[in-house]
Amino acid sequence: MLARNRFILLVVVGAVLAIVSLSLQFLHLIPTTPMGEERPSQGQVQGQGKSRKRVIPVPHTEDPDPDPISEAYGYCNTPNRSEQAWEGHSPVDYKLLSVQVMIRHGDRYPLYAIPKTKRPAIDCTLSPKRKPSHPQLKSFIGHMAQGGHGRWEGTLSSLPRLPNHSACEMGELTQTGVVQHLRNGQLLRQAYKRHKLLPPDWSTKQVWVETTGRSRTLQSGMALLYGFLPDFDWSRLTVHHQWSTLFCGSACDCPARNRYLEEEQRRQYRLRVADTELERTYADMARTLGLPPRQLRAANPIDSLLCHLCHGLSFPCVAAGSALGSGGCLTLAQFAVIRRQQLEDEVDRRRVGLYRCYAVLATHPYLNRTANRLERVAKAYAPGRKPRAGGEEVFTLSSAHDVTVAPLLSALGLEEALFPRFAARVVFELWKSPHATQGQRKGQRQSQNKASGVKGDRSKGGNGGDMFVRVLYNGEDVTFHTTFCRSHDSHATQPLCPLGNFLSFVRKDMFNVLNATSYHDACYRRTG
């Protein structure tokens, strides 16, 4: 009898476990991760809908005391892992109208050489058989050979479209850098494919590509564009030249910006010379190499050491008895001290605030052009508006440097964002909400527009209550961490940021930190 009851109990428990197992299997059928990511990062809530928490994941920011070595590997951005991409995620039935992308170039060869050491042995030609590789690398190489059919502004036509030296030249893009941006482009293609962002017969004006006059930025831009638009039609493409790394166009003259930069550099110098461990480390490294510490510091050894780390190469060594040096190898511990000081410098930079003032003036011209583009696209969708011939800038790609992306992040108020790694990307998306699901009465729209700096009830005018922006950094949605949308009503009907917030920020509010009302006022006003 006892055995029989035990048997019945086991049957019942087995049935319950089977039901639970089936339930879990069913739950796992629901897709919950963003494009290209295997599993969500801690703190993210999956899915889509009208809850902000479901649209805005928690961004990865610096730890209170980050490990310098781990941080450095993150900076390398080695393309050997799955990558998340929250681009293209929105509440149901929202229409994606425009995407503006700013990137940092991919992995490059060092800009500086450490005296008396051998340069890193890296091949900068491209080979699909060499790692890291990418499924599109071979076709990308072939497509770049047809680049003569494109239009290149200024001196861009004289730059190589592919890295091509078996022994890399200073600052040259590596195969790793090309693969990083092929992956970026592929991620964006997957993210935006279902939104049909670009028509198959896109016009020259609808795809805007701009780059500085460096081969590494041009080649990075081409790699991302090819990943995004494989085998694009060269005859429809114009590559525009930005002569300044700040992408400031005709608005580069700004005396106050230069003053803030000089003050920031003095702050940086004072912090560095006060670091006794850093000075002792430089002295030890110089002793090993037989160099004066001042000469070693001027050679910026961290740039070369990062290249060794990112490519898995041993740190430089010199033979004992060479000149005045004691001989030996530079060490990971020495590298860690320099990176530690750089991370502490970033914390002090935020505390003092000089860099933020510089960043606002450095990036306003680019942000203003971005705002104007988004507003033009928004107005093009106003009821009764006839589309302009050739359309608007639906996809814009700006290929730049760390000195471009870093101030952009600071100006947007993303002070806690990690320093721009190789192949970093900042994305601005413009969304239109469906009128049928807005759920807003006129009074609600007016209230929202007033808070956003938009006059009157302009939700039907192209840049009012039905137009929204998102900002993403390396695939993470950081919209509600920006200055212009940090205080946006968390209970608003739409879990996105009104376009009016962004327009008001760029045209006036971003100058509050400078006690000014405009770019011209902030640049030229004399202070006591």
Short mmCIF file of C-alpha atoms in Angstrom, two decimals:
data_model
loop_
_atom_site.label_atom_id
_atom_site.label_comp_id
_atom_site.label_asym_id
_atom_site.label_seq_id
_atom_site.Cartn_x
_atom_site.Cartn_y
_atom_site.Cartn_z
CA MET A 1 0.00 0.00 0.00
CA LEU A 2 2.81 2.32 0.96
CA ALA A 3 4.66 1.50 -2.25
CA ARG A 4 1.52 2.18 -4.30
CA ASN A 5 1.01 5.61 -2.67
CA ARG A 6 4.65 6.45 -3.30
CA PHE A 7 4.23 5.48 -6.98
CA ILE A 8 1.15 7.73 -7.32
CA LEU A 9 3.03 10.61 -5.68
CA LEU A 10 5.92 10.23 -8.14
CA VAL A 11 3.51 10.24 -11.09
CA VAL A 12 1.86 13.45 -9.87
CA VAL A 13 5.23 15.18 -9.31
CA GLY A 14 6.40 14.09 -12.76
CA ALA A 15 3.28 15.51 -14.36
CA VAL A 16 3.73 18.85 -12.61
CA LEU A 17 7.38 19.05 -13.69
CA ALA A 18 6.40 18.27 -17.28
CA ILE A 19 3.86 21.10 -17.29
CA VAL A 20 6.41 23.54 -15.84
CA SER A 21 8.99 22.44 -18.40
CA LEU A 22 6.59 22.97 -21.30
CA SER A 23 5.67 26.39 -19.95
CA LEU A 24 9.31 27.44 -19.78
CA GLN A 25 9.93 26.17 -23.30
CA PHE A 26 7.00 28.23 -24.53
CA LEU A 27 8.32 31.34 -22.79
CA HIS A 28 11.70 30.84 -24.47
CA LEU A 29 10.00 31.04 -27.86
CA ILE A 30 9.30 34.74 -27.28
CA PRO A 31 12.14 36.84 -28.74
CA THR A 32 13.39 39.18 -26.03
CA THR A 33 16.87 40.23 -27.07
CA PRO A 34 17.97 43.04 -29.38
CA MET A 35 19.44 42.38 -32.80
CA GLY A 36 22.73 40.50 -32.61
CA GLU A 37 22.78 40.07 -28.83
CA GLU A 38 22.79 36.66 -27.20
CA ARG A 39 21.44 37.79 -23.87
CA PRO A 40 20.49 41.14 -22.32
CA SER A 41 22.80 43.06 -20.05
CA GLN A 42 21.97 43.32 -16.38
CA GLY A 43 19.16 45.72 -15.64
CA GLN A 44 17.57 45.57 -19.08
CA VAL A 45 13.90 44.72 -19.45
CA GLN A 46 13.10 43.05 -22.72
CA GLY A 47 10.26 43.47 -25.15
CA GLN A 48 8.62 46.44 -26.78
CA GLY A 49 5.64 48.51 -25.84
CA LYS A 50 4.74 51.83 -24.31
CA SER A 51 6.60 51.42 -21.05
CA ARG A 52 9.81 53.40 -21.15
CA LYS A 53 11.58 50.64 -19.28
CA ARG A 54 10.93 48.31 -22.19
CA VAL A 55 12.35 50.71 -24.75
CA ILE A 56 15.22 52.27 -22.81
CA PRO A 57 17.77 49.76 -21.49
CA VAL A 58 20.19 50.74 -18.75
CA PRO A 59 23.39 52.03 -20.40
CA HIS A 60 26.79 50.58 -19.56
CA THR A 61 28.75 53.32 -17.81
CA GLU A 62 32.02 53.43 -15.98
CA ASP A 63 32.26 51.49 -12.74
CA PRO A 64 33.10 53.58 -9.66
CA ASP A 65 36.63 52.16 -9.77
CA PRO A 66 37.13 50.44 -13.15
CA ASP A 67 39.97 48.00 -13.66
CA PRO A 68 42.43 49.67 -16.08
CA ILE A 69 43.23 46.44 -17.93
CA SER A 70 39.60 45.36 -18.39
CA GLU A 71 38.73 48.88 -19.49
CA ALA A 72 41.56 48.80 -22.03
CA TYR A 73 40.30 45.56 -23.57
CA GLY A 74 36.87 47.17 -23.89
CA TYR A 75 38.53 50.09 -25.66
CA CYS A 76 40.10 47.66 -28.15
CA ASN A 77 36.60 46.47 -29.14
CA THR A 78 38.00 43.26 -30.62
CA PRO A 79 35.32 41.86 -32.98
CA ASN A 80 35.18 38.39 -31.42
CA ARG A 81 31.90 38.62 -29.49
CA SER A 82 28.22 39.14 -30.16
CA GLU A 83 27.14 42.76 -30.19
CA GLN A 84 23.89 44.25 -29.01
CA ALA A 85 22.01 46.77 -31.11
CA TRP A 86 18.97 48.53 -29.72
CA GLU A 87 18.75 50.66 -32.84
CA GLY A 88 15.41 50.35 -34.60
CA HIS A 89 13.44 49.43 -31.44
CA SER A 90 10.32 51.50 -30.83
CA PRO A 91 6.72 51.25 -29.66
CA VAL A 92 4.46 49.45 -32.09
CA ASP A 93 3.34 51.28 -35.25
CA TYR A 94 5.87 54.11 -34.94
CA LYS A 95 7.49 55.06 -38.25
CA LEU A 96 11.25 55.55 -38.56
CA LEU A 97 11.94 58.63 -40.70
CA SER A 98 15.67 59.35 -40.45
CA VAL A 99 18.92 58.07 -38.93
CA GLN A 100 22.00 60.22 -38.31
CA VAL A 101 25.19 58.34 -37.38
CA MET A 102 28.51 59.62 -36.01
CA ILE A 103 31.34 57.07 -35.74
CA ARG A 104 34.90 56.93 -34.57
CA HIS A 105 37.26 55.20 -37.00
CA GLY A 106 38.16 51.59 -36.31
CA ASP A 107 41.33 50.03 -34.91
CA ARG A 108 44.44 51.74 -36.23
CA TYR A 109 48.20 51.48 -36.08
CA PRO A 110 49.79 53.77 -33.44
CA LEU A 111 50.32 57.46 -34.17
CA TYR A 112 53.48 57.49 -32.06
CA ALA A 113 56.53 55.22 -31.85
CA ILE A 114 58.34 54.37 -28.64
CA PRO A 115 62.00 55.33 -29.21
CA LYS A 116 64.59 52.51 -29.34
CA THR A 117 61.92 49.78 -29.67
CA LYS A 118 60.70 47.76 -32.62
CA ARG A 119 57.41 48.86 -34.11
CA PRO A 120 54.49 46.41 -33.75
CA ALA A 121 54.57 43.85 -36.57
CA ILE A 122 51.08 44.23 -38.07
CA ASP A 123 50.01 43.65 -41.67
CA CYS A 124 47.64 46.36 -42.93
CA THR A 125 46.66 44.66 -46.16
CA LEU A 126 43.26 42.93 -46.21
CA SER A 127 42.80 39.17 -46.47
CA PRO A 128 39.56 37.24 -45.88
CA LYS A 129 41.74 34.30 -44.77
CA ARG A 130 43.30 36.24 -41.89
CA LYS A 131 41.56 36.82 -38.57
CA PRO A 132 39.57 38.75 -37.67
CA SER A 133 37.52 38.39 -40.82
CA HIS A 134 33.95 38.99 -41.95
CA PRO A 135 31.62 37.32 -44.49
CA GLN A 136 31.47 40.58 -46.47
CA LEU A 137 35.20 41.33 -46.45
CA LYS A 138 35.98 39.77 -49.83
CA SER A 139 33.09 41.48 -51.62
CA PHE A 140 33.92 44.75 -49.83
CA ILE A 141 37.47 44.64 -51.21
CA GLY A 142 36.10 44.09 -54.72
CA HIS A 143 33.53 46.87 -54.39
CA MET A 144 36.11 49.43 -53.25
CA ALA A 145 38.04 48.77 -56.47
CA GLN A 146 35.08 50.38 -58.30
CA GLY A 147 35.22 53.54 -56.19
CA GLY A 148 36.29 55.65 -59.15
CA HIS A 149 32.63 55.74 -60.16
CA GLY A 150 31.76 57.67 -56.99
CA ARG A 151 32.09 61.42 -56.38
CA TRP A 152 34.76 62.49 -53.88
CA GLU A 153 35.01 66.03 -52.57
CA GLY A 154 38.30 67.91 -52.29
CA THR A 155 41.35 65.79 -51.57
CA LEU A 156 39.38 62.63 -50.69
CA SER A 157 39.84 61.25 -54.21
CA SER A 158 43.60 60.99 -53.59
CA LEU A 159 43.22 58.85 -50.45
CA PRO A 160 43.38 55.03 -50.64
CA ARG A 161 39.98 53.39 -50.21
CA LEU A 162 41.56 50.37 -48.52
CA PRO A 163 44.49 49.98 -46.11
CA ASN A 164 47.27 48.58 -48.28
CA HIS A 165 50.64 48.31 -46.53
CA SER A 166 52.08 44.96 -45.45
CA ALA A 167 53.93 46.84 -42.70
CA CYS A 168 51.38 49.28 -41.33
CA GLU A 169 52.10 52.98 -41.57
CA MET A 170 51.48 55.33 -38.64
CA GLY A 171 47.77 55.80 -38.03
CA GLU A 172 46.74 53.36 -40.77
CA LEU A 173 43.48 51.46 -40.38
CA THR A 174 44.03 47.75 -39.72
CA GLN A 175 42.00 44.77 -40.90
CA THR A 176 40.49 44.72 -37.41
CA GLY A 177 39.29 48.29 -37.97
CA VAL A 178 37.66 47.37 -41.28
CA VAL A 179 35.91 44.35 -39.77
CA GLN A 180 34.66 46.43 -36.81
CA HIS A 181 32.79 48.75 -39.15
CA LEU A 182 31.57 46.03 -41.50
CA ARG A 183 29.95 44.60 -38.35
CA ASN A 184 28.56 48.02 -37.39
CA GLY A 185 27.01 48.42 -40.81
CA GLN A 186 25.59 44.91 -40.75
CA LEU A 187 24.06 45.52 -37.30
CA LEU A 188 22.38 48.70 -38.53
CA ARG A 189 21.16 46.95 -41.67
CA GLN A 190 19.53 44.23 -39.57
CA ALA A 191 18.10 46.76 -37.13
CA TYR A 192 16.49 48.95 -39.79
CA LYS A 193 15.60 46.35 -42.42
CA ARG A 194 12.00 45.91 -41.30
CA HIS A 195 11.49 49.70 -41.16
CA LYS A 196 12.35 50.10 -44.86
CA LEU A 197 14.32 53.24 -44.04
CA LEU A 198 15.68 53.74 -47.56
CA PRO A 199 13.82 53.06 -50.80
CA PRO A 200 15.59 50.72 -53.26
CA ASP A 201 16.07 53.68 -55.63
CA TRP A 202 17.48 56.02 -52.96
CA SER A 203 18.77 59.32 -54.28
CA THR A 204 22.12 61.02 -53.83
CA LYS A 205 20.65 63.40 -51.27
CA GLN A 206 18.99 60.69 -49.17
CA VAL A 207 22.36 59.12 -48.27
CA TRP A 208 24.86 61.67 -46.98
CA VAL A 209 28.39 60.49 -46.17
CA GLU A 210 31.08 62.81 -44.78
CA THR A 211 34.57 62.19 -43.45
CA THR A 212 37.71 63.98 -42.38
CA GLY A 213 40.68 63.92 -44.74
CA ARG A 214 42.33 60.90 -43.12
CA SER A 215 42.46 57.52 -44.80
CA ARG A 216 41.38 55.75 -41.59
CA THR A 217 38.14 57.74 -41.33
CA LEU A 218 37.36 57.45 -45.04
CA GLN A 219 37.97 53.69 -45.02
CA SER A 220 35.95 53.22 -41.81
CA GLY A 221 33.04 55.10 -43.32
CA MET A 222 33.16 53.02 -46.48
CA ALA A 223 33.23 49.78 -44.45
CA LEU A 224 30.17 50.76 -42.41
CA LEU A 225 28.31 51.98 -45.49
CA TYR A 226 29.03 48.70 -47.30
CA GLY A 227 27.81 46.66 -44.33
CA PHE A 228 24.67 48.80 -44.28
CA LEU A 229 24.14 48.96 -48.06
CA PRO A 230 25.96 45.98 -49.63
CA ASP A 231 27.00 46.58 -53.25
CA PHE A 232 25.64 50.15 -53.17
CA ASP A 233 25.49 52.08 -56.43
CA TRP A 234 28.64 54.20 -56.64
CA SER A 235 27.07 56.55 -59.19
CA ARG A 236 24.57 57.72 -56.55
CA LEU A 237 27.15 58.34 -53.83
CA THR A 238 28.96 61.58 -53.01
CA VAL A 239 31.52 61.49 -50.19
CA HIS A 240 31.80 64.92 -48.57
CA HIS A 241 34.99 66.27 -47.02
CA GLN A 242 35.01 67.80 -43.52
CA TRP A 243 38.32 69.61 -43.10
CA SER A 244 37.92 69.98 -39.32
CA THR A 245 37.82 67.05 -36.89
CA LEU A 246 34.99 68.95 -35.12
CA PHE A 247 32.80 68.87 -38.26
CA CYS A 248 32.13 72.56 -37.71
CA GLY A 249 31.98 73.55 -41.38
CA SER A 250 31.78 77.32 -41.77
CA ALA A 251 31.22 77.89 -38.03
CA CYS A 252 34.64 76.82 -36.73
CA ASP A 253 35.79 80.24 -35.55
CA CYS A 254 35.10 80.37 -31.81
CA PRO A 255 37.66 82.12 -29.54
CA ALA A 256 35.98 81.01 -26.30
CA ARG A 257 36.20 77.35 -27.36
CA ASN A 258 39.96 77.64 -27.77
CA ARG A 259 40.29 79.30 -24.35
CA TYR A 260 38.35 76.53 -22.64
CA LEU A 261 40.50 73.92 -24.37
CA GLU A 262 43.71 75.62 -23.19
CA GLU A 263 42.39 75.77 -19.61
CA GLU A 264 41.37 72.12 -19.79
CA GLN A 265 44.83 71.12 -21.02
CA ARG A 266 46.42 73.01 -18.11
CA ARG A 267 44.13 71.18 -15.67
CA GLN A 268 45.14 67.88 -17.25
CA TYR A 269 48.84 68.71 -16.97
CA ARG A 270 48.59 69.73 -13.30
CA LEU A 271 46.81 66.49 -12.40
CA ARG A 272 49.36 64.40 -14.26
CA VAL A 273 52.49 65.92 -12.70
CA ALA A 274 50.95 65.62 -9.23
CA ASP A 275 50.67 61.84 -9.64
CA THR A 276 53.83 60.50 -8.02
CA GLU A 277 53.17 56.88 -9.01
CA LEU A 278 52.79 57.92 -12.65
CA GLU A 279 56.04 59.90 -12.58
CA ARG A 280 57.86 57.01 -10.95
CA THR A 281 56.49 54.63 -13.60
CA TYR A 282 57.66 56.87 -16.44
CA ALA A 283 61.10 57.05 -14.82
CA ASP A 284 61.29 53.24 -14.58
CA MET A 285 60.22 52.82 -18.21
CA ALA A 286 62.73 55.43 -19.35
CA ARG A 287 65.49 53.71 -17.39
CA THR A 288 64.69 50.42 -19.12
CA LEU A 289 64.87 52.01 -22.56
CA GLY A 290 67.78 54.35 -21.87
CA LEU A 291 65.75 57.52 -22.51
CA PRO A 292 65.19 60.78 -20.62
CA PRO A 293 61.71 60.54 -18.96
CA ARG A 294 60.64 63.72 -20.76
CA GLN A 295 61.37 62.16 -24.17
CA LEU A 296 59.46 58.98 -23.29
CA ARG A 297 56.44 60.95 -22.10
CA ALA A 298 56.45 63.03 -25.27
CA ALA A 299 56.40 59.81 -27.32
CA ASN A 300 53.02 58.96 -25.74
CA PRO A 301 53.91 55.30 -25.02
CA ILE A 302 50.31 54.41 -24.11
CA ASP A 303 49.27 54.70 -27.77
CA SER A 304 51.77 52.04 -28.87
CA LEU A 305 51.19 49.85 -25.81
CA LEU A 306 47.44 49.83 -26.50
CA CYS A 307 48.18 48.53 -29.99
CA HIS A 308 50.28 45.72 -28.53
CA LEU A 309 47.50 44.86 -26.07
CA CYS A 310 44.69 44.96 -28.64
CA HIS A 311 46.59 42.74 -31.07
CA GLY A 312 47.89 40.25 -28.50
CA LEU A 313 51.53 41.24 -28.98
CA SER A 314 54.23 41.22 -26.31
CA PHE A 315 55.22 44.61 -24.96
CA PRO A 316 58.44 46.13 -26.38
CA CYS A 317 61.82 44.99 -25.08
CA VAL A 318 65.39 46.23 -25.42
CA ALA A 319 68.61 44.33 -24.90
CA ALA A 320 70.62 44.90 -21.72
CA GLY A 321 73.47 47.34 -22.09
CA SER A 322 71.81 49.25 -24.95
CA ALA A 323 72.99 52.86 -24.64
CA LEU A 324 72.14 54.05 -21.13
CA GLY A 325 69.26 51.61 -20.63
CA SER A 326 69.14 48.79 -18.11
CA GLY A 327 67.42 46.57 -20.64
CA GLY A 328 64.32 44.44 -20.28
CA CYS A 329 60.70 44.78 -21.31
CA LEU A 330 57.96 47.27 -20.60
CA THR A 331 55.33 45.63 -18.40
CA LEU A 332 51.59 45.28 -18.07
CA ALA A 333 51.85 46.79 -14.56
CA GLN A 334 53.41 49.95 -16.03
CA PHE A 335 50.69 50.08 -18.66
CA ALA A 336 48.05 49.74 -15.92
CA VAL A 337 49.44 52.74 -14.03
CA ILE A 338 49.18 54.99 -17.09
CA ARG A 339 45.63 53.81 -17.85
CA ARG A 340 44.65 54.24 -14.21
CA GLN A 341 45.77 57.85 -14.33
CA GLN A 342 43.83 58.43 -17.56
CA LEU A 343 40.65 57.09 -15.96
CA GLU A 344 41.16 59.30 -12.91
CA ASP A 345 41.69 62.23 -15.27
CA GLU A 346 38.26 61.59 -16.82
CA VAL A 347 36.66 61.74 -13.36
CA ASP A 348 38.45 64.99 -12.53
CA ARG A 349 37.52 66.40 -15.93
CA ARG A 350 33.84 65.92 -15.18
CA ARG A 351 34.23 67.40 -11.70
CA VAL A 352 35.92 70.60 -12.87
CA GLY A 353 33.59 71.19 -15.82
CA LEU A 354 35.97 72.99 -18.19
CA TYR A 355 35.75 70.19 -20.75
CA ARG A 356 31.95 70.38 -20.76
CA CYS A 357 32.16 74.08 -21.66
CA TYR A 358 34.62 73.28 -24.43
CA ALA A 359 32.45 70.39 -25.66
CA VAL A 360 29.32 72.53 -25.98
CA LEU A 361 31.13 74.98 -28.26
CA ALA A 362 33.05 72.26 -30.11
CA THR A 363 30.00 70.23 -31.09
CA HIS A 364 27.26 72.83 -31.53
CA PRO A 365 27.85 73.23 -35.31
CA TYR A 366 27.47 69.46 -35.84
CA LEU A 367 24.46 69.22 -33.52
CA ASN A 368 22.86 72.23 -35.20
CA ARG A 369 23.20 70.62 -38.65
CA THR A 370 21.75 67.40 -37.21
CA ALA A 371 18.82 69.28 -35.69
CA ASN A 372 18.14 71.10 -38.97
CA ARG A 373 18.18 67.82 -40.89
CA LEU A 374 15.78 66.14 -38.49
CA GLU A 375 13.45 69.12 -38.58
CA ARG A 376 13.45 69.18 -42.40
CA VAL A 377 12.57 65.49 -42.51
CA ALA A 378 9.85 66.01 -39.90
CA LYS A 379 8.31 68.90 -41.83
CA ALA A 380 8.38 66.84 -45.03
CA TYR A 381 5.87 64.50 -43.36
CA ALA A 382 3.46 67.28 -42.44
CA PRO A 383 -0.06 66.72 -43.87
CA GLY A 384 -0.44 68.24 -47.33
CA ARG A 385 3.30 68.81 -47.71
CA LYS A 386 4.69 67.91 -51.13
CA PRO A 387 8.00 66.00 -50.97
CA ARG A 388 11.02 67.93 -52.20
CA ALA A 389 12.76 66.68 -55.33
CA GLY A 390 15.42 64.15 -54.35
CA GLY A 391 14.02 63.81 -50.84
CA GLU A 392 15.66 64.63 -47.51
CA GLU A 393 18.72 63.20 -45.76
CA VAL A 394 17.29 59.89 -44.58
CA PHE A 395 20.64 58.31 -43.66
CA THR A 396 23.64 60.43 -42.68
CA LEU A 397 27.06 58.97 -41.82
CA SER A 398 29.83 61.11 -40.32
CA SER A 399 33.17 59.29 -39.96
CA ALA A 400 35.34 60.97 -37.35
CA HIS A 401 37.83 60.63 -34.46
CA ASP A 402 37.83 60.25 -30.67
CA VAL A 403 38.33 64.03 -30.43
CA THR A 404 35.01 64.38 -32.29
CA VAL A 405 32.93 61.77 -30.48
CA ALA A 406 34.16 62.50 -26.93
CA PRO A 407 33.00 66.15 -26.86
CA LEU A 408 29.73 65.12 -28.54
CA LEU A 409 28.97 62.77 -25.65
CA SER A 410 29.88 65.46 -23.12
CA ALA A 411 27.77 68.14 -24.81
CA LEU A 412 24.76 65.81 -24.79
CA GLY A 413 25.20 65.39 -21.04
CA LEU A 414 26.37 61.77 -21.28
CA GLU A 415 29.22 62.41 -18.88
CA GLU A 416 29.22 58.85 -17.54
CA ALA A 417 29.50 57.21 -20.97
CA LEU A 418 32.71 55.30 -21.59
CA PHE A 419 35.41 57.07 -23.60
CA PRO A 420 34.95 56.40 -27.33
CA ARG A 421 36.44 53.01 -28.13
CA PHE A 422 37.61 52.03 -31.59
CA ALA A 423 34.59 51.97 -33.96
CA ALA A 424 32.31 53.69 -31.44
CA ARG A 425 28.98 54.90 -32.83
CA VAL A 426 26.45 57.55 -31.82
CA VAL A 427 23.05 57.31 -33.50
CA PHE A 428 20.19 59.83 -33.67
CA GLU A 429 16.84 58.39 -34.77
CA LEU A 430 13.73 60.34 -35.78
CA TRP A 431 10.36 58.66 -35.20
CA LYS A 432 6.79 59.58 -36.06
CA SER A 433 3.99 58.33 -33.84
CA PRO A 434 0.77 57.03 -35.44
CA HIS A 435 -2.05 59.57 -35.02
CA ALA A 436 -4.53 56.79 -34.30
CA THR A 437 -2.58 55.61 -31.26
CA GLN A 438 -1.29 58.90 -29.90
CA GLY A 439 -3.98 59.00 -27.21
CA GLN A 440 -3.36 62.70 -26.67
CA ARG A 441 -5.97 65.39 -26.38
CA LYS A 442 -5.16 68.84 -27.68
CA GLY A 443 -4.49 70.16 -24.18
CA GLN A 444 -2.04 67.36 -23.52
CA ARG A 445 -0.17 68.12 -26.73
CA GLN A 446 0.02 71.81 -25.90
CA SER A 447 1.35 71.00 -22.45
CA GLN A 448 3.99 68.69 -23.92
CA ASN A 449 4.97 71.20 -26.61
CA LYS A 450 5.31 73.97 -24.01
CA ALA A 451 7.69 71.80 -21.99
CA SER A 452 9.60 70.97 -25.18
CA GLY A 453 10.02 74.57 -26.29
CA VAL A 454 7.65 74.16 -29.27
CA LYS A 455 5.17 77.01 -29.66
CA GLY A 456 1.50 76.22 -30.03
CA ASP A 457 -0.14 72.98 -31.08
CA ARG A 458 2.27 71.92 -33.81
CA SER A 459 1.83 68.18 -33.63
CA LYS A 460 0.54 68.28 -37.18
CA GLY A 461 3.21 70.65 -38.39
CA GLY A 462 6.06 68.21 -38.58
CA ASN A 463 8.06 68.92 -35.44
CA GLY A 464 5.51 68.96 -32.64
CA GLY A 465 3.77 66.30 -30.61
CA ASP A 466 4.03 63.40 -33.05
CA MET A 467 7.79 63.58 -33.73
CA PHE A 468 10.35 61.98 -31.42
CA VAL A 469 14.08 61.35 -31.19
CA ARG A 470 16.22 58.59 -29.72
CA VAL A 471 19.95 58.74 -29.01
CA LEU A 472 22.01 55.54 -28.89
CA TYR A 473 25.65 55.00 -28.02
CA ASN A 474 27.27 51.74 -29.11
CA GLY A 475 23.83 50.18 -29.47
CA GLU A 476 22.59 51.27 -26.02
CA ASP A 477 19.61 53.63 -25.76
CA VAL A 478 20.83 56.61 -23.72
CA THR A 479 18.07 59.06 -24.69
CA PHE A 480 16.80 59.60 -21.16
CA HIS A 481 20.33 60.14 -19.87
CA THR A 482 20.84 63.18 -22.13
CA THR A 483 20.49 66.69 -20.75
CA PHE A 484 17.59 67.55 -23.04
CA CYS A 485 15.46 64.55 -22.05
CA ARG A 486 16.59 63.56 -18.58
CA SER A 487 13.61 65.28 -16.95
CA HIS A 488 11.02 64.24 -19.53
CA ASP A 489 7.79 63.06 -17.90
CA SER A 490 8.24 59.36 -17.17
CA HIS A 491 4.47 58.88 -17.45
CA ALA A 492 4.16 60.45 -20.90
CA THR A 493 2.06 58.54 -23.40
CA GLN A 494 5.03 58.06 -25.74
CA PRO A 495 8.17 56.49 -24.20
CA LEU A 496 10.41 58.49 -26.53
CA CYS A 497 11.76 62.05 -26.37
CA PRO A 498 9.88 64.84 -28.20
CA LEU A 499 11.80 66.32 -31.11
CA GLY A 500 11.02 69.76 -29.67
CA ASN A 501 13.20 68.97 -26.65
CA PHE A 502 16.18 68.32 -28.89
CA LEU A 503 15.60 71.39 -31.07
CA SER A 504 15.27 73.67 -28.04
CA PHE A 505 18.41 72.18 -26.50
CA VAL A 506 20.55 72.68 -29.60
CA ARG A 507 19.32 76.20 -30.36
CA LYS A 508 19.35 77.64 -26.87
CA ASP A 509 19.38 75.42 -23.78
CA MET A 510 22.81 73.83 -24.31
CA PHE A 511 24.39 77.26 -23.75
CA ASN A 512 23.01 77.53 -20.22
CA VAL A 513 26.21 75.99 -18.86
CA LEU A 514 28.04 78.99 -20.39
CA ASN A 515 25.49 81.58 -19.19
CA ALA A 516 24.86 82.42 -22.84
CA THR A 517 21.85 82.31 -25.15
CA SER A 518 23.44 81.44 -28.50
CA TYR A 519 26.55 80.03 -30.12
CA HIS A 520 27.71 83.46 -31.27
CA ASP A 521 27.13 84.93 -27.81
CA ALA A 522 29.04 82.10 -26.12
CA CYS A 523 31.95 82.26 -28.59
CA TYR A 524 32.55 86.00 -28.65
CA ARG A 525 31.26 87.44 -25.38
CA ARG A 526 34.07 88.85 -23.25
CA THR A 527 34.11 87.61 -19.69
CA GLY A 528 35.54 89.42 -16.68
#
